[in-house]
GROMACS .gro file of C-alpha atoms in nm:
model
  181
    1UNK     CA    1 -15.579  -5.325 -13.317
    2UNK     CA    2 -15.319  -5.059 -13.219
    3UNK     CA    3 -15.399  -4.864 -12.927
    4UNK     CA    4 -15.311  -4.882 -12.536
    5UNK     CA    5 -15.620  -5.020 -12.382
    6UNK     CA    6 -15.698  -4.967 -11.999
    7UNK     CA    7 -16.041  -5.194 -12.035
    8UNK     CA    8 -16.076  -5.488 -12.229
    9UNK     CA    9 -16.473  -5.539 -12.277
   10UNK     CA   10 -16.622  -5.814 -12.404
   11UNK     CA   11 -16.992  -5.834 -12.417
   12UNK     CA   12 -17.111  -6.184 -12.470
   13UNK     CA   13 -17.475  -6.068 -12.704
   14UNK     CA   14 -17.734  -6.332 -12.717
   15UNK     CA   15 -18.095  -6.318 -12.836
   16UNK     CA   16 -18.268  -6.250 -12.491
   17UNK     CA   17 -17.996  -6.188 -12.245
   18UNK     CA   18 -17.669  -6.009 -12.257
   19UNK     CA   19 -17.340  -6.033 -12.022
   20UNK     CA   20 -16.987  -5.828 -12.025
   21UNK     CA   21 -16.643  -5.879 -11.876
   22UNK     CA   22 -16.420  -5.602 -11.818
   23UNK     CA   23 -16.043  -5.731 -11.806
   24UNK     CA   24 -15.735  -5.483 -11.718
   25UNK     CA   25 -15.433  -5.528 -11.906
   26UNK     CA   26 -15.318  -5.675 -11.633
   27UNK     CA   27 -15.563  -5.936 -11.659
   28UNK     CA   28 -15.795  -5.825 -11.322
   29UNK     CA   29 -16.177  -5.787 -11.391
   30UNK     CA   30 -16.294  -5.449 -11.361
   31UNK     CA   31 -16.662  -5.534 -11.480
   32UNK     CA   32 -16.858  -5.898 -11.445
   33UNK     CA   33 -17.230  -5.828 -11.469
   34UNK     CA   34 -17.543  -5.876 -11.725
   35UNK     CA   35 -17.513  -5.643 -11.950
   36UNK     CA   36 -17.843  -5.402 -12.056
   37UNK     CA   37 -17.971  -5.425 -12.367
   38UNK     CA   38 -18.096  -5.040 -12.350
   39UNK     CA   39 -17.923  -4.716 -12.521
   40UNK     CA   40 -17.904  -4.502 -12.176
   41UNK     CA   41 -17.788  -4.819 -11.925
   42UNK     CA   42 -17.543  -4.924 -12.165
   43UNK     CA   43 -17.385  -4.559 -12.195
   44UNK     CA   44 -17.381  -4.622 -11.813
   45UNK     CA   45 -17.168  -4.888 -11.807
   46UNK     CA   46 -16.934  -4.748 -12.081
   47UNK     CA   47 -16.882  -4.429 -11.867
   48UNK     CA   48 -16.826  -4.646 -11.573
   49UNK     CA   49 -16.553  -4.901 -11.727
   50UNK     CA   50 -16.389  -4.549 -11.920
   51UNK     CA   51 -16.311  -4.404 -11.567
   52UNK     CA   52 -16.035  -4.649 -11.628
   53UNK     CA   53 -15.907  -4.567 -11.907
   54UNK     CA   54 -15.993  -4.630 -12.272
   55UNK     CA   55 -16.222  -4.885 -12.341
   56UNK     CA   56 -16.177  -5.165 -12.610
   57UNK     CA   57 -16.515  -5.324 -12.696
   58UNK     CA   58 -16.502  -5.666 -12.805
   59UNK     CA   59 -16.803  -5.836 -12.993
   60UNK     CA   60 -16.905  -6.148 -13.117
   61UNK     CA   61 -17.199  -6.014 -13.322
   62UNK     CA   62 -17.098  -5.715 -13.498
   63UNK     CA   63 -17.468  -5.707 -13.678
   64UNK     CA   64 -17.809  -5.805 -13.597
   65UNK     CA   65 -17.827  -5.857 -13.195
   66UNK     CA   66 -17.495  -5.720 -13.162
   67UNK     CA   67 -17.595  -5.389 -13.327
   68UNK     CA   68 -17.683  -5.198 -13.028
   69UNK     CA   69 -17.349  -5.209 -12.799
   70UNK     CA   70 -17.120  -5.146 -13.077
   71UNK     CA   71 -17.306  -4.798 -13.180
   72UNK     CA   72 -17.344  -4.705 -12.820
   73UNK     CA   73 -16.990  -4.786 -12.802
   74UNK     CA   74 -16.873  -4.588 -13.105
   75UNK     CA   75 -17.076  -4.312 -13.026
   76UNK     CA   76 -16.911  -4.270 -12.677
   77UNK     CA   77 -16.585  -4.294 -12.857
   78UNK     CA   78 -16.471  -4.624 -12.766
   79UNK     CA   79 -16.294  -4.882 -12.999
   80UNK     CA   80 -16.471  -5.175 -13.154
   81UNK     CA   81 -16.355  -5.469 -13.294
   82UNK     CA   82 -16.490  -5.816 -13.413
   83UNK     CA   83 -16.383  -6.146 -13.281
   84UNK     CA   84 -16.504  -6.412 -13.493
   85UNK     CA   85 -16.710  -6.733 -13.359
   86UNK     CA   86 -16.456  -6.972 -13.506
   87UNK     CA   87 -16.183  -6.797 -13.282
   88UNK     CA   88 -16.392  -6.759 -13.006
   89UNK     CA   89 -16.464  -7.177 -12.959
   90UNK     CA   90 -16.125  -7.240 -13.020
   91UNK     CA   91 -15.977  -7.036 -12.788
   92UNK     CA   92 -16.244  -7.097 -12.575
   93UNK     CA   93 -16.104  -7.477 -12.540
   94UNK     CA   94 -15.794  -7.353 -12.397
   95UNK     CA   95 -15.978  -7.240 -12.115
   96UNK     CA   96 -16.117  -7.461 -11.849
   97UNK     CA   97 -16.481  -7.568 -11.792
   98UNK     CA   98 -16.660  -7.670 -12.054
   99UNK     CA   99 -16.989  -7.537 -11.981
  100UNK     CA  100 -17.132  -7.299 -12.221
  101UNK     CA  101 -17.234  -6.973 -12.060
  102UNK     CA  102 -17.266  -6.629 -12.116
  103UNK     CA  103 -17.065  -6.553 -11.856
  104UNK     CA  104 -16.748  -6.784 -11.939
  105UNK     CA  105 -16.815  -6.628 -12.323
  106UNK     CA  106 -16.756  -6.281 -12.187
  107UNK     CA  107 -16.477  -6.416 -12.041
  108UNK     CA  108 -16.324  -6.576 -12.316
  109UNK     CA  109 -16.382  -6.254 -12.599
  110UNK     CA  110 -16.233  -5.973 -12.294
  111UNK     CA  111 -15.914  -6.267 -12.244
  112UNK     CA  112 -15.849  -6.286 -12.618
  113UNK     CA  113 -15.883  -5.882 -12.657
  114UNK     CA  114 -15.631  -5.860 -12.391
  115UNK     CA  115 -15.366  -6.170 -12.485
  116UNK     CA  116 -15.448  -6.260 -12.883
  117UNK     CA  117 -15.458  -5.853 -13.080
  118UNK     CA  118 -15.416  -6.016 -13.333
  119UNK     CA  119 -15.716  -6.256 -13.405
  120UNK     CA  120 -15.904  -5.929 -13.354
  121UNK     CA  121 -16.107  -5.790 -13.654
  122UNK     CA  122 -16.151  -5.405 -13.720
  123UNK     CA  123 -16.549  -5.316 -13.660
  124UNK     CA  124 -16.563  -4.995 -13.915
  125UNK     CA  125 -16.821  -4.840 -14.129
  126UNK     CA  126 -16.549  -4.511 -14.187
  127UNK     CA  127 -16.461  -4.393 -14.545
  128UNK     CA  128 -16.111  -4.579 -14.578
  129UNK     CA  129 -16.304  -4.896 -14.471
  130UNK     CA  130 -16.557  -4.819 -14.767
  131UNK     CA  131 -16.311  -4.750 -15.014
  132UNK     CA  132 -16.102  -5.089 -14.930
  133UNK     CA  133 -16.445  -5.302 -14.997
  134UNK     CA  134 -16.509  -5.096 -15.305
  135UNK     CA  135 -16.197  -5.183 -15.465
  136UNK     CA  136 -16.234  -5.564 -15.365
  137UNK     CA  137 -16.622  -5.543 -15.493
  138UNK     CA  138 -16.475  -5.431 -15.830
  139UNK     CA  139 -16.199  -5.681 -15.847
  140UNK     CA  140 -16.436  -5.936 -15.802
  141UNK     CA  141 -16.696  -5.758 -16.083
  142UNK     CA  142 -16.373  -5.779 -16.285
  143UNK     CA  143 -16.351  -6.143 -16.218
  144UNK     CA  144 -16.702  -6.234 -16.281
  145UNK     CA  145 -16.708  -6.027 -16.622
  146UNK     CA  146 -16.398  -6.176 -16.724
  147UNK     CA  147 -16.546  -6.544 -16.657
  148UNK     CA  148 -16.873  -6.481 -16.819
  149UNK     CA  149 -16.701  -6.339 -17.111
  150UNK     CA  150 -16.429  -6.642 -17.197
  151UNK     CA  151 -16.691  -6.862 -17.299
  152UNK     CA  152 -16.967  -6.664 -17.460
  153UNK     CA  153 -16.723  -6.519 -17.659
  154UNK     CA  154 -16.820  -6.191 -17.623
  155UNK     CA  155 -16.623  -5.898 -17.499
  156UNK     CA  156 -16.260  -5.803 -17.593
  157UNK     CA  157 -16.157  -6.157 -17.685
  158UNK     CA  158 -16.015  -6.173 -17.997
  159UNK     CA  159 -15.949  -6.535 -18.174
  160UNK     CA  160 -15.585  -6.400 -18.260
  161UNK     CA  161 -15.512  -6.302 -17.883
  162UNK     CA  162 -15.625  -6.668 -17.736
  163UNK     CA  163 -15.376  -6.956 -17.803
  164UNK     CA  164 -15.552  -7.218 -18.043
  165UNK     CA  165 -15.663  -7.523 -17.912
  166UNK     CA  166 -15.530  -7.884 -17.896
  167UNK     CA  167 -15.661  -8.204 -17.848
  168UNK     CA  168 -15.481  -8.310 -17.504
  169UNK     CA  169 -15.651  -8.612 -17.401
  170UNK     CA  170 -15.860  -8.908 -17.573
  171UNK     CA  171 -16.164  -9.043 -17.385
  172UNK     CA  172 -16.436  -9.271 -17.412
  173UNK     CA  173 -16.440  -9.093 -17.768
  174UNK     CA  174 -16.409  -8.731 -17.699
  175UNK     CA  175 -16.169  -8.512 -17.717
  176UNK     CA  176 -16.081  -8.305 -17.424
  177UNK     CA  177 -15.929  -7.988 -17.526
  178UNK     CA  178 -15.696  -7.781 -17.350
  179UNK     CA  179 -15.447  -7.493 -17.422
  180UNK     CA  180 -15.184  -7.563 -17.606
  181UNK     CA  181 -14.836  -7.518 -17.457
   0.00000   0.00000   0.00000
């Protein structure tokens, strides 16, 4: 994620309770407390942590339970991005302790914000985003027409454009075919 951060924030989400660290580049905590899971206290703490500087949000949960901080976050301008639960355990065992908390968590996403960039993944709903997954979605359509198509026959498959087929292997009495070279 390109960008000068002042505030590395990384809000541990979990289904009834909710925690944030606040790291400074420089790797001091700015912020260490539960975090609310209400619109107007979490603009609170965003406003407090952007006296700082600018604010990189860190989640875990991008969707579902995680919902909530990153659109406060977005709409008080601050950077999101997605760091994803594979990352988070294994970097997680670098650190010491081994107890699982939401606190430590917190810890863990706001550390890997500030020292790992790059196992960060973009949070974005904006157009560019949008078109990117359209053109994947098609590719894949492309694929799965293409697939379906090669052995119903149907489509733009012509028996002249498709190499004929040879007998490659003999087995247990049947032939297996395969392209010929």
């Amino acid at each position: 994620m390109p960008g000068d951060y002042s505030v590395f924030l990384g809000p541990d989400v979990g289904k009834s309770e909710h925690h944030a660290t606040g790291l400074a580049p420089d790797g001091r905590q700015v912020h260490d407390a539960p975090l609310p899971n209400t619109e107007t206290r979490l603009r609170e703490v965003f406003d407090k942590l952007a006296r700082h500087g600018s604010v990189l949000v860190v989640v875990d949960q991008p969707a579902s339970i995680g919902a909530l901080p990153v659109a406060v976050a977005r709409s008080c301008g601050h950077q999101v991005a997605y760091l994803p639960g594979l990352a988070i355990r294994r970097i997680a065992d670098l650190h010491p302790g081994n107890a699982k908390t939401d606190a430590r968590d917190a810890f863990v996403i706001a550390d890997a914000a500030r020292t790992l960039p790059h196992t960060l993944r973009r949070v974005d709903t904006g157009e560019e985003t949008l078109a990117e997954l359209e053109v994947l979605v098609g590719f894949d359509d492309d694929l799965a027409g293409g697939a379906t198509r090669w052995p119903t026959g149907s489509g733009v498959c012509s028996p002249a454009s498709t190499p004929p087929w040879k007998p490659c292997s003999v087995r247990r009495w049947r032939i297996r075919p395969c392209w010929s070279c």
